[in-house]
Coordinates of N, CA and C and ligand atoms in Angstrom, one line a residue:
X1 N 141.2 36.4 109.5 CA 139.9 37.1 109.4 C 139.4 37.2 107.9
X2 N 140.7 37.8 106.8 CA 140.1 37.8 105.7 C 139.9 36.5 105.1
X3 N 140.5 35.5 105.5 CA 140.5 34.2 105.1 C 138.5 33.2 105.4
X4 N 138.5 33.9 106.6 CA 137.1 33.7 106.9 C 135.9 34.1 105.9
X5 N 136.3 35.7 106.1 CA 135.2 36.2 105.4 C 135.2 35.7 103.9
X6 N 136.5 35.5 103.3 CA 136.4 35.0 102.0 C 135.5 33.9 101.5
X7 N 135.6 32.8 102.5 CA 134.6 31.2 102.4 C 133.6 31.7 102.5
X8 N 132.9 32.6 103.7 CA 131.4 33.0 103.7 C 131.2 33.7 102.3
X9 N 132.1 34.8 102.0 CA 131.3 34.8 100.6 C 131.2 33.9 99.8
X10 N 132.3 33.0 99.7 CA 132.1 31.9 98.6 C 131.0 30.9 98.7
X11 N 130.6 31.2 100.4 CA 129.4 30.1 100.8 C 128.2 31.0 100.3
X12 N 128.3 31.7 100.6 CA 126.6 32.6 99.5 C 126.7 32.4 98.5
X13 N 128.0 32.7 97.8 CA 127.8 33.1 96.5 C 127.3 31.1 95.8
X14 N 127.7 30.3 96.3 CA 127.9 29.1 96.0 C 126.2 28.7 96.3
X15 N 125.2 29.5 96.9 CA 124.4 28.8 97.5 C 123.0 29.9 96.6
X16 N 123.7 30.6 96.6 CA 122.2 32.0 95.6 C 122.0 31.3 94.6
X17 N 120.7 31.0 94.4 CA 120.0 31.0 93.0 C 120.4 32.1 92.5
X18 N 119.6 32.4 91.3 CA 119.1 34.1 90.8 C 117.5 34.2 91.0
X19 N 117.5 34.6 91.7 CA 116.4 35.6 92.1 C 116.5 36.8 92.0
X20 N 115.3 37.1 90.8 CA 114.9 38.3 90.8 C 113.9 39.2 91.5
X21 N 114.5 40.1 91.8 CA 113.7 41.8 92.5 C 113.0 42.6 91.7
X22 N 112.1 42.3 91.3 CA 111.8 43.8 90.6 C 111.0 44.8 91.1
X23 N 111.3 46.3 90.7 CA 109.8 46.5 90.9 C 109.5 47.2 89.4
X24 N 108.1 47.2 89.5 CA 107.1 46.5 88.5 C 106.8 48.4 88.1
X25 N 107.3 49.2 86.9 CA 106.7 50.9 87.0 C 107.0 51.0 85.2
X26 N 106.4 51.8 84.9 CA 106.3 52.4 83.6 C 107.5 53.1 83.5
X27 N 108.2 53.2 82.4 CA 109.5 54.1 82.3 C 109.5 55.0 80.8
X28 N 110.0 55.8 80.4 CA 109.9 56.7 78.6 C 111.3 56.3 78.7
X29 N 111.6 55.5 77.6 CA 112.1 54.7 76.7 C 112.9 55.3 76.2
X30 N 112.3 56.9 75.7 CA 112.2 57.6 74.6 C 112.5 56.9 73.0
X31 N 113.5 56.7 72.8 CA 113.4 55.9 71.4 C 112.0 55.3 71.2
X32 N 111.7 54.3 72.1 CA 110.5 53.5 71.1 C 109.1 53.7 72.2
X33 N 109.7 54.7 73.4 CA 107.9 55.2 74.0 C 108.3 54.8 75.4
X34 N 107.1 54.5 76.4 CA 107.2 54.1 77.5 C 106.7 53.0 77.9
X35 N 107.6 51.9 78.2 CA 107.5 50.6 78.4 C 107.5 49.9 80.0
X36 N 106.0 49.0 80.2 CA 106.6 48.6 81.6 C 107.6 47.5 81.8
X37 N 108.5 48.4 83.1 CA 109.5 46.9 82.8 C 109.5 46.7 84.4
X38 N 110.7 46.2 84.3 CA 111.1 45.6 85.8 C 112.4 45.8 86.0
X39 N 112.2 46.5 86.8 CA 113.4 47.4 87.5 C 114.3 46.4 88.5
X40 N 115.4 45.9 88.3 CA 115.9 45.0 89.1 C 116.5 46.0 90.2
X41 N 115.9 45.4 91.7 CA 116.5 46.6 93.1 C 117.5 45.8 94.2
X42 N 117.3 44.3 94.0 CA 117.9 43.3 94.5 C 119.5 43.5 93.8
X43 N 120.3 43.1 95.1 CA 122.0 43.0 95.1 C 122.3 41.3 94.1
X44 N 121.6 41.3 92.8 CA 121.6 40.4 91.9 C 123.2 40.1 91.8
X45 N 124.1 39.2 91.7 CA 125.2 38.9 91.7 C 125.4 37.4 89.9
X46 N 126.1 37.7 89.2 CA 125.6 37.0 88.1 C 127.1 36.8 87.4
X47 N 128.3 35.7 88.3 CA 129.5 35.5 87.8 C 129.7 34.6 87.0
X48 N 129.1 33.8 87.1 CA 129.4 32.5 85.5 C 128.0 32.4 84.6
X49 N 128.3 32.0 83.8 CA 127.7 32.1 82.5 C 126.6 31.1 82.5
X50 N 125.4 31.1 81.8 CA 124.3 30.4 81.6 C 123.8 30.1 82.9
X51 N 123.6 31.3 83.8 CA 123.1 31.2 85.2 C 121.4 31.8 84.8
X52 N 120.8 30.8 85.5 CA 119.1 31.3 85.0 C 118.5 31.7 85.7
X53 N 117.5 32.2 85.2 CA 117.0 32.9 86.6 C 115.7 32.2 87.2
X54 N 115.7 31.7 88.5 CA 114.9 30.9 88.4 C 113.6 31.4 89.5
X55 N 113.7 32.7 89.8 CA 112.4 33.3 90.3 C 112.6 34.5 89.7
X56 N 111.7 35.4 90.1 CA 110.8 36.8 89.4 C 110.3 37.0 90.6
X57 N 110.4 38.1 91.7 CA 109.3 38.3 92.6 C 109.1 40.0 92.4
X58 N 108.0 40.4 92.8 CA 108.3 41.7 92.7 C 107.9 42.5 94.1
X59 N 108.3 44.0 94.2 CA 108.5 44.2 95.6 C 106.7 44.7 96.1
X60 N 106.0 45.5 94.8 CA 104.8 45.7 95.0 C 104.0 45.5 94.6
X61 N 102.1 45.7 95.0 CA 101.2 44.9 94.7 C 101.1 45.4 93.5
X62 N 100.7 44.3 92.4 CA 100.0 44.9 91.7 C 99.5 44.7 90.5
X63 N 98.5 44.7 89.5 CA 97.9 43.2 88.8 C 98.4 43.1 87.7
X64 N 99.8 43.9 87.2 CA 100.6 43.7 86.0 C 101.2 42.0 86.3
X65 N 101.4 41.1 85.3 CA 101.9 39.9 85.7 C 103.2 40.4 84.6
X66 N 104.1 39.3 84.8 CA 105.2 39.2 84.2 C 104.8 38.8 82.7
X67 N 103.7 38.3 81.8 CA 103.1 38.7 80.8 C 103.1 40.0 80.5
X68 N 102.8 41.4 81.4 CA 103.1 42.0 80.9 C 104.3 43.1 81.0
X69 N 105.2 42.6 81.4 CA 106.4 43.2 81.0 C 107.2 43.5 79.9
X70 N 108.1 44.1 79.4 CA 107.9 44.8 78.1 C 109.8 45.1 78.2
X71 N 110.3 45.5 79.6 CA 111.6 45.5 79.7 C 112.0 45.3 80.7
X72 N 113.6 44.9 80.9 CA 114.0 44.5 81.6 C 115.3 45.2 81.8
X73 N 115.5 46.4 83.2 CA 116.7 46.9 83.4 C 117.2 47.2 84.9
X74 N 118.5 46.8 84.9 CA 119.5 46.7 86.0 C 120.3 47.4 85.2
X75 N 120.9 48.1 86.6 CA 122.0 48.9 86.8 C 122.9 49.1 88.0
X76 N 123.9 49.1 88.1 CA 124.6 49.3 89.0 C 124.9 47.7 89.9
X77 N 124.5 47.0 89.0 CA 124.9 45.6 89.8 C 125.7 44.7 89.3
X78 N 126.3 43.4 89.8 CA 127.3 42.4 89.4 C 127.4 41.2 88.4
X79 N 126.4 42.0 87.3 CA 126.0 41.0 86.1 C 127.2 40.7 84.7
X80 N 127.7 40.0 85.3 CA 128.6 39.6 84.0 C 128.3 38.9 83.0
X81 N 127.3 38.2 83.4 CA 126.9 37.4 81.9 C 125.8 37.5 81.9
X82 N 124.8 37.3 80.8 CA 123.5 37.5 80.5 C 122.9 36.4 80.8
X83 N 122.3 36.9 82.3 CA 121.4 35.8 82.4 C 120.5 35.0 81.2
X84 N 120.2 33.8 81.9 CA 119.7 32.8 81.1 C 117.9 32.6 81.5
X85 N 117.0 32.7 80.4 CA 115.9 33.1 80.9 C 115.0 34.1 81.0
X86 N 115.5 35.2 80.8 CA 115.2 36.3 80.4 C 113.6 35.7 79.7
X87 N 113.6 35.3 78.7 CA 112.3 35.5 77.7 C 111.3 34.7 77.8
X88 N 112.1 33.5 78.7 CA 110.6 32.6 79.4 C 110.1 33.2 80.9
X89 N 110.9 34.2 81.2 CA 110.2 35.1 82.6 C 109.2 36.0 81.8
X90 N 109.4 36.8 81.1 CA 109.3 38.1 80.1 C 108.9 37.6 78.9
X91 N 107.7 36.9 78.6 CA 107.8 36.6 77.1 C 107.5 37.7 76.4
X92 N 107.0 38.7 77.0 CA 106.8 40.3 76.1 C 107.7 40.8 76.2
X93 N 109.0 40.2 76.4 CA 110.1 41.4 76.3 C 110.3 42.1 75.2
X94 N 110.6 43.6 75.1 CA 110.5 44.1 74.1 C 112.4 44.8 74.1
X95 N 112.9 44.9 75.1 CA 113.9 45.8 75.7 C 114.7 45.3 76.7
X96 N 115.9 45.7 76.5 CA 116.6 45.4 77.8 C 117.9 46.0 77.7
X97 N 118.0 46.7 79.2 CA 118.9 47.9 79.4 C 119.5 47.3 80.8
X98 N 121.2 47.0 80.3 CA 122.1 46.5 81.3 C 122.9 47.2 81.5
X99 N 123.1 47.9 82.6 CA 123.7 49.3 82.4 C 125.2 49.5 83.7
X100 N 126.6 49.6 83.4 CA 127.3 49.9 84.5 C 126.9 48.2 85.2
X101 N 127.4 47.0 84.7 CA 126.8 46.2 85.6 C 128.2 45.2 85.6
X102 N 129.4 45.7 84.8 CA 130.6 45.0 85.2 C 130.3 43.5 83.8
X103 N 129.3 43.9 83.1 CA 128.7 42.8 81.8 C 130.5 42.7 81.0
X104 N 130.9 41.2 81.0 CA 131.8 40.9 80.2 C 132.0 40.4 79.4
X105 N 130.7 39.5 78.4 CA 130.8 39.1 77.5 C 129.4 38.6 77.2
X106 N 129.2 38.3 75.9 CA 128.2 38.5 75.2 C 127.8 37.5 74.2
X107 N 127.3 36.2 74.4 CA 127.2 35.4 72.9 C 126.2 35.1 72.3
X108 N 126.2 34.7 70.8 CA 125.0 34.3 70.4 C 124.2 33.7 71.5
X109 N 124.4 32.7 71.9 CA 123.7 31.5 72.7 C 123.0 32.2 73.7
X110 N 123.4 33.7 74.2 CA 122.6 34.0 75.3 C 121.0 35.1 74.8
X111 N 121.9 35.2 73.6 CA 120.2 36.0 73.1 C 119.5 35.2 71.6
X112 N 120.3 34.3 71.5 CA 119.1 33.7 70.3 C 117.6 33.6 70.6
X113 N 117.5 33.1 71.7 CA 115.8 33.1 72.3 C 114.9 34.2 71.9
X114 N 115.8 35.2 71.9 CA 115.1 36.8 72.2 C 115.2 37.3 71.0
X115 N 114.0 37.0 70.1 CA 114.2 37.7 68.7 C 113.4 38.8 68.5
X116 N 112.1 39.3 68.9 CA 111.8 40.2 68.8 C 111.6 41.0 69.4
X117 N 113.2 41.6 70.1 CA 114.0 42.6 70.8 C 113.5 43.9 70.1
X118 N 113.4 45.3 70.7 CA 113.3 46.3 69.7 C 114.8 46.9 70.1
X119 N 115.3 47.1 71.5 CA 116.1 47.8 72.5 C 117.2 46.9 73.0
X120 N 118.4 47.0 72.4 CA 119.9 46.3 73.4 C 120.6 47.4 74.3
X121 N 120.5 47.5 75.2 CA 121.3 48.6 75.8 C 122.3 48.3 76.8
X122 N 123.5 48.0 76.4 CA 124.2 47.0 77.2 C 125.6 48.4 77.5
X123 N 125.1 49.8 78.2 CA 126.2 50.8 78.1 C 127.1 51.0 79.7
X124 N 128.2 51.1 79.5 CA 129.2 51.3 80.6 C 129.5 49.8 80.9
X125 N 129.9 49.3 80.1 CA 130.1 47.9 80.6 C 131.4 47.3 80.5
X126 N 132.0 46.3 80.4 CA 133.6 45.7 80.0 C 133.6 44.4 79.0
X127 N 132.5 44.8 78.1 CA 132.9 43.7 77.2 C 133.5 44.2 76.1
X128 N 135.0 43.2 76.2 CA 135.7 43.2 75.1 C 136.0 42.6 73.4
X129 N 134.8 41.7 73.3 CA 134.5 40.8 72.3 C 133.5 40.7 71.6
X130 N 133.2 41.0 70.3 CA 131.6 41.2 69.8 C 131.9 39.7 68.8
X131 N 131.7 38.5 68.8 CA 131.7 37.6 67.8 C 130.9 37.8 66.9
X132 N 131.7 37.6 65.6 CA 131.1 37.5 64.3 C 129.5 37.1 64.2
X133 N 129.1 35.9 64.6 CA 127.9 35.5 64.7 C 126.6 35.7 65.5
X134 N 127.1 37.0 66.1 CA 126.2 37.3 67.8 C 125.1 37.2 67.1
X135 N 124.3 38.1 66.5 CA 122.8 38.9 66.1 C 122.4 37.9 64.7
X136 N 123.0 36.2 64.8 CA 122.0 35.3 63.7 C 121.1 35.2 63.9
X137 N 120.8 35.3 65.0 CA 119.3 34.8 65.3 C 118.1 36.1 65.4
X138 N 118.8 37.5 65.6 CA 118.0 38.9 65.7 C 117.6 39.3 64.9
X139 N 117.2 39.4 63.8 CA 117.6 40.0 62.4 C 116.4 41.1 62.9
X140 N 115.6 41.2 63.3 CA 114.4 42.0 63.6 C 114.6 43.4 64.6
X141 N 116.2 43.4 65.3 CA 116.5 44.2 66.4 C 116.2 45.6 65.8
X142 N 116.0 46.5 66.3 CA 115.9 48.1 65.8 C 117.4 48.7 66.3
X143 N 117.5 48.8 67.6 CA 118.6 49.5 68.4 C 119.5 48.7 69.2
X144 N 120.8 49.2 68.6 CA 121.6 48.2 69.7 C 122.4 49.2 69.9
X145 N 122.9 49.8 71.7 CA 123.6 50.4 72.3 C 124.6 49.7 73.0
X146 N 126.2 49.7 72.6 CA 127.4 49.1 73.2 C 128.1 50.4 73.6
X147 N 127.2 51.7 73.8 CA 128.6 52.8 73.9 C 129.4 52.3 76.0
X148 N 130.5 52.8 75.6 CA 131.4 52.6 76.7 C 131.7 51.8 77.1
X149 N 132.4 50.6 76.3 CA 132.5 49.0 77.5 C 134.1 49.0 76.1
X150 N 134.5 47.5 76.3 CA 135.8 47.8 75.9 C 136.3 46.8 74.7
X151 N 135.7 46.9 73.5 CA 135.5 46.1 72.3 C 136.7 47.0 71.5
X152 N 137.7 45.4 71.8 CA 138.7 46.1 70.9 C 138.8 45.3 69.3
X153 N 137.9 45.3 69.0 CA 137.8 45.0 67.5 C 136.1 44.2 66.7
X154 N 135.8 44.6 65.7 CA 134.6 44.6 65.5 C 134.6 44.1 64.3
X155 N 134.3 42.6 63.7 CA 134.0 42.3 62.3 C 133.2 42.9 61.6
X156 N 133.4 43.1 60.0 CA 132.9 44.3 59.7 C 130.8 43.9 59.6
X157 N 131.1 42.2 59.4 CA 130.1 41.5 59.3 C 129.1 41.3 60.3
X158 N 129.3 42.2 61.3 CA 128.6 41.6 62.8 C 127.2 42.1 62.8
X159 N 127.1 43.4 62.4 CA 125.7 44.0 62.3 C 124.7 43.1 60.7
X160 N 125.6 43.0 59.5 CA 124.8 43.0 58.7 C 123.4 41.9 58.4
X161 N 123.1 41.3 59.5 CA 122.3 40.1 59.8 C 120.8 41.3 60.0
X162 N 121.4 41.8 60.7 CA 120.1 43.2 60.9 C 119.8 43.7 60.6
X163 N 118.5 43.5 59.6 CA 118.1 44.2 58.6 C 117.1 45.4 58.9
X164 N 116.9 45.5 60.4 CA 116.2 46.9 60.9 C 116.6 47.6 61.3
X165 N 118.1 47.9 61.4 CA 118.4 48.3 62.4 C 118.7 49.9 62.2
X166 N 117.9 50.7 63.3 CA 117.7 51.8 63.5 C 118.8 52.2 63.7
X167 N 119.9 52.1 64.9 CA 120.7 52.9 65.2 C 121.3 52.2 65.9
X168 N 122.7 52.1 65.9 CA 123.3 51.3 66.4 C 125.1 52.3 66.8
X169 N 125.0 52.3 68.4 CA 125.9 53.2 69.0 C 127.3 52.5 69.7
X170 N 128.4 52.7 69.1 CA 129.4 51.8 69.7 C 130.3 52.5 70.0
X171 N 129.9 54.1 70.4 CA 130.7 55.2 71.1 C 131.9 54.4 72.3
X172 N 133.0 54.9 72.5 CA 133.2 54.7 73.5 C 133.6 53.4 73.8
X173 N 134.6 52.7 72.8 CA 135.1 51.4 72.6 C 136.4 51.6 71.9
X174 N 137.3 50.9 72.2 CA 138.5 50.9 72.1 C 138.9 50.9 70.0
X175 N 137.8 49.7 70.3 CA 137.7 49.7 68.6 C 137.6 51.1 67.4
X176 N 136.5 51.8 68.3 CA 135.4 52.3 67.0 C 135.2 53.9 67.9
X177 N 136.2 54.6 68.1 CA 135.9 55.9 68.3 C 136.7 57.0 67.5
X178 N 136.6 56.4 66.4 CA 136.7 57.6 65.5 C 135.5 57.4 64.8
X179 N 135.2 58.3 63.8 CA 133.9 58.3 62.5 C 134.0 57.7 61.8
X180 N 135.5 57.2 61.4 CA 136.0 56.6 59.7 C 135.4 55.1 60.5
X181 N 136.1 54.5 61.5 CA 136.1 53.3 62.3 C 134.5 53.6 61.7
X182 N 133.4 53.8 62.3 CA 132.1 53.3 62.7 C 131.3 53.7 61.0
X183 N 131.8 54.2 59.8 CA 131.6 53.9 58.8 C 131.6 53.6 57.8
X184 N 133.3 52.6 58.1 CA 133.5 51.4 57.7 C 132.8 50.2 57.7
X185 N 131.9 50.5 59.2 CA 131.3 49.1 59.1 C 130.8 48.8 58.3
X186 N 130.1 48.0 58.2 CA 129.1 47.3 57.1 C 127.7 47.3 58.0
X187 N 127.2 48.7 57.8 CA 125.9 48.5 58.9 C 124.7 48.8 57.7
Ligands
LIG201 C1 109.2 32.8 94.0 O1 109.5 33.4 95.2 C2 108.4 33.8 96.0 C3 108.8 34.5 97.2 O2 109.9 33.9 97.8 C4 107.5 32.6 96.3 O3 106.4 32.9 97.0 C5 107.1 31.9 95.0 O4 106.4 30.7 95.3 C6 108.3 31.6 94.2 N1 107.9 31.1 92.8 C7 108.4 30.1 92.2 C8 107.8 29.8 90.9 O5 109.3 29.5 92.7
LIG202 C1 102.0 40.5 75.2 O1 101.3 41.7 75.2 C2 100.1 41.7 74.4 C3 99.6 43.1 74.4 O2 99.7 43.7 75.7 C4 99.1 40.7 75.0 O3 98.0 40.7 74.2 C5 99.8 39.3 74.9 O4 98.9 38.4 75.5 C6 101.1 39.3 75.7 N1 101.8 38.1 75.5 C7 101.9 37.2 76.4 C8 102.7 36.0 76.1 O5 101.4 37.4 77.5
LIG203 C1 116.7 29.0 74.6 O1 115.6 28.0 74.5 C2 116.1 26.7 74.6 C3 114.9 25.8 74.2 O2 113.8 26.2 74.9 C4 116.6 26.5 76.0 O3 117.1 25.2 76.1 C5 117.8 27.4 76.3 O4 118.2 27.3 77.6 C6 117.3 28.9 76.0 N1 118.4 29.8 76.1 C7 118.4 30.8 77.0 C8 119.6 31.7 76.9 O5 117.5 31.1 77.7

């Protein structure tokens, strides 16, 4: 029986595009205001890496187009790698909040595209690895939130590419939860 059910999932999982669910509503940001984004409501499943997304549907009518979208957040779902595509769905992306979504890793290559980011909110998550070179291509980011996922070491060099950067929270990491840890960095 469980031998069955196993193939059936492997036969979905083998057979889903990414298709996106959104629905389409105004949210307060607070940090940088109230942004329309797209609320991912769809059981999005996202296990190997440079998986793209190759629709956008959304659940209600309504004459906002994905031009104007501004952010992009999921929570509570099976996203481990950052989808691929993000900024050609969203070219106004301004934000993006991946929240509790089992996210494990994070590389340059998946957000170089996305440079004039204001919002990283990547919190409750399980990535263990911040590479040296993540944010070469960001230099423009304001806020980047990693509190709670499980970064057990942090070059001191990782942020200093970001020359805007408002506030950057890496509470809640194996690395960096003392004070001395997070002002050592080089931010
Ligand atoms: C996306 O999916 C919707 C609904 O299934 C479909 O009507 C639309 O044609 C698709 N768009 C693209 C670009 O594939
Ligand atoms: C992004 O938003 C601005 C202001 O709302 C709008 O003028 C512009 O056309 C949008 N960009 C794209 C690519 O749709
Ligand atoms: C970034 O843009 C390049 C060129 O358009 C594209 O080939 C690549 O897949 C994009 N990367 C992501 C993560 O979307």
């Amino acid at each position: 029986m469980l031998k069955i059910l196993s193939i059936l999932l492997l036969l979905i999982d083998v057979d889903s595009s990414l298709i996106i669910k959104c629905e389409y509503k105004k949210h307060d940001w607070k940090i940088i205001g109230s942004l329309y984004q797209c609320a991912v409501i769809n059981e999005v499943s996202i296990t190997l890496p440079e998986t793209f997304i190759e629709n956008v549907t959304r659940i209600q009518q309504t004459d906002m187009t994905e031009n104007d979208v501004q952010a992009f957040t999921a929570k509570y779902k099976n996203i481990n790698f950052i989808p691929y595509g993000l900024i050609e769905s969203f070219p106004n992306l301004t934000a993006i909040n991946i929240a509790s979504c089992h996210l494990k890793e994070i590389h340059q290559k998946d957000i170089q595209n996305i440079t004039n980011l204001k919002v990283l909110k990547l919190k409750d998550n399980d990535i263990e690895m911040i590479e040296k070179d993540l944010f070469k291509f960001n230099p423009n980011w304001l806020y980047i939130k990693l509190k709670s996922n499980k970064i057990k070491e942090i070059h001191p060099a990782v942020f200093k590419n970001l020359k805007k950067l408002h506030e950057l929270d890496i509470k809640g990491n194996i690395c960096c939860d003392t004070e001395e840890a997070i002002s050592e960095m080089d931010v």
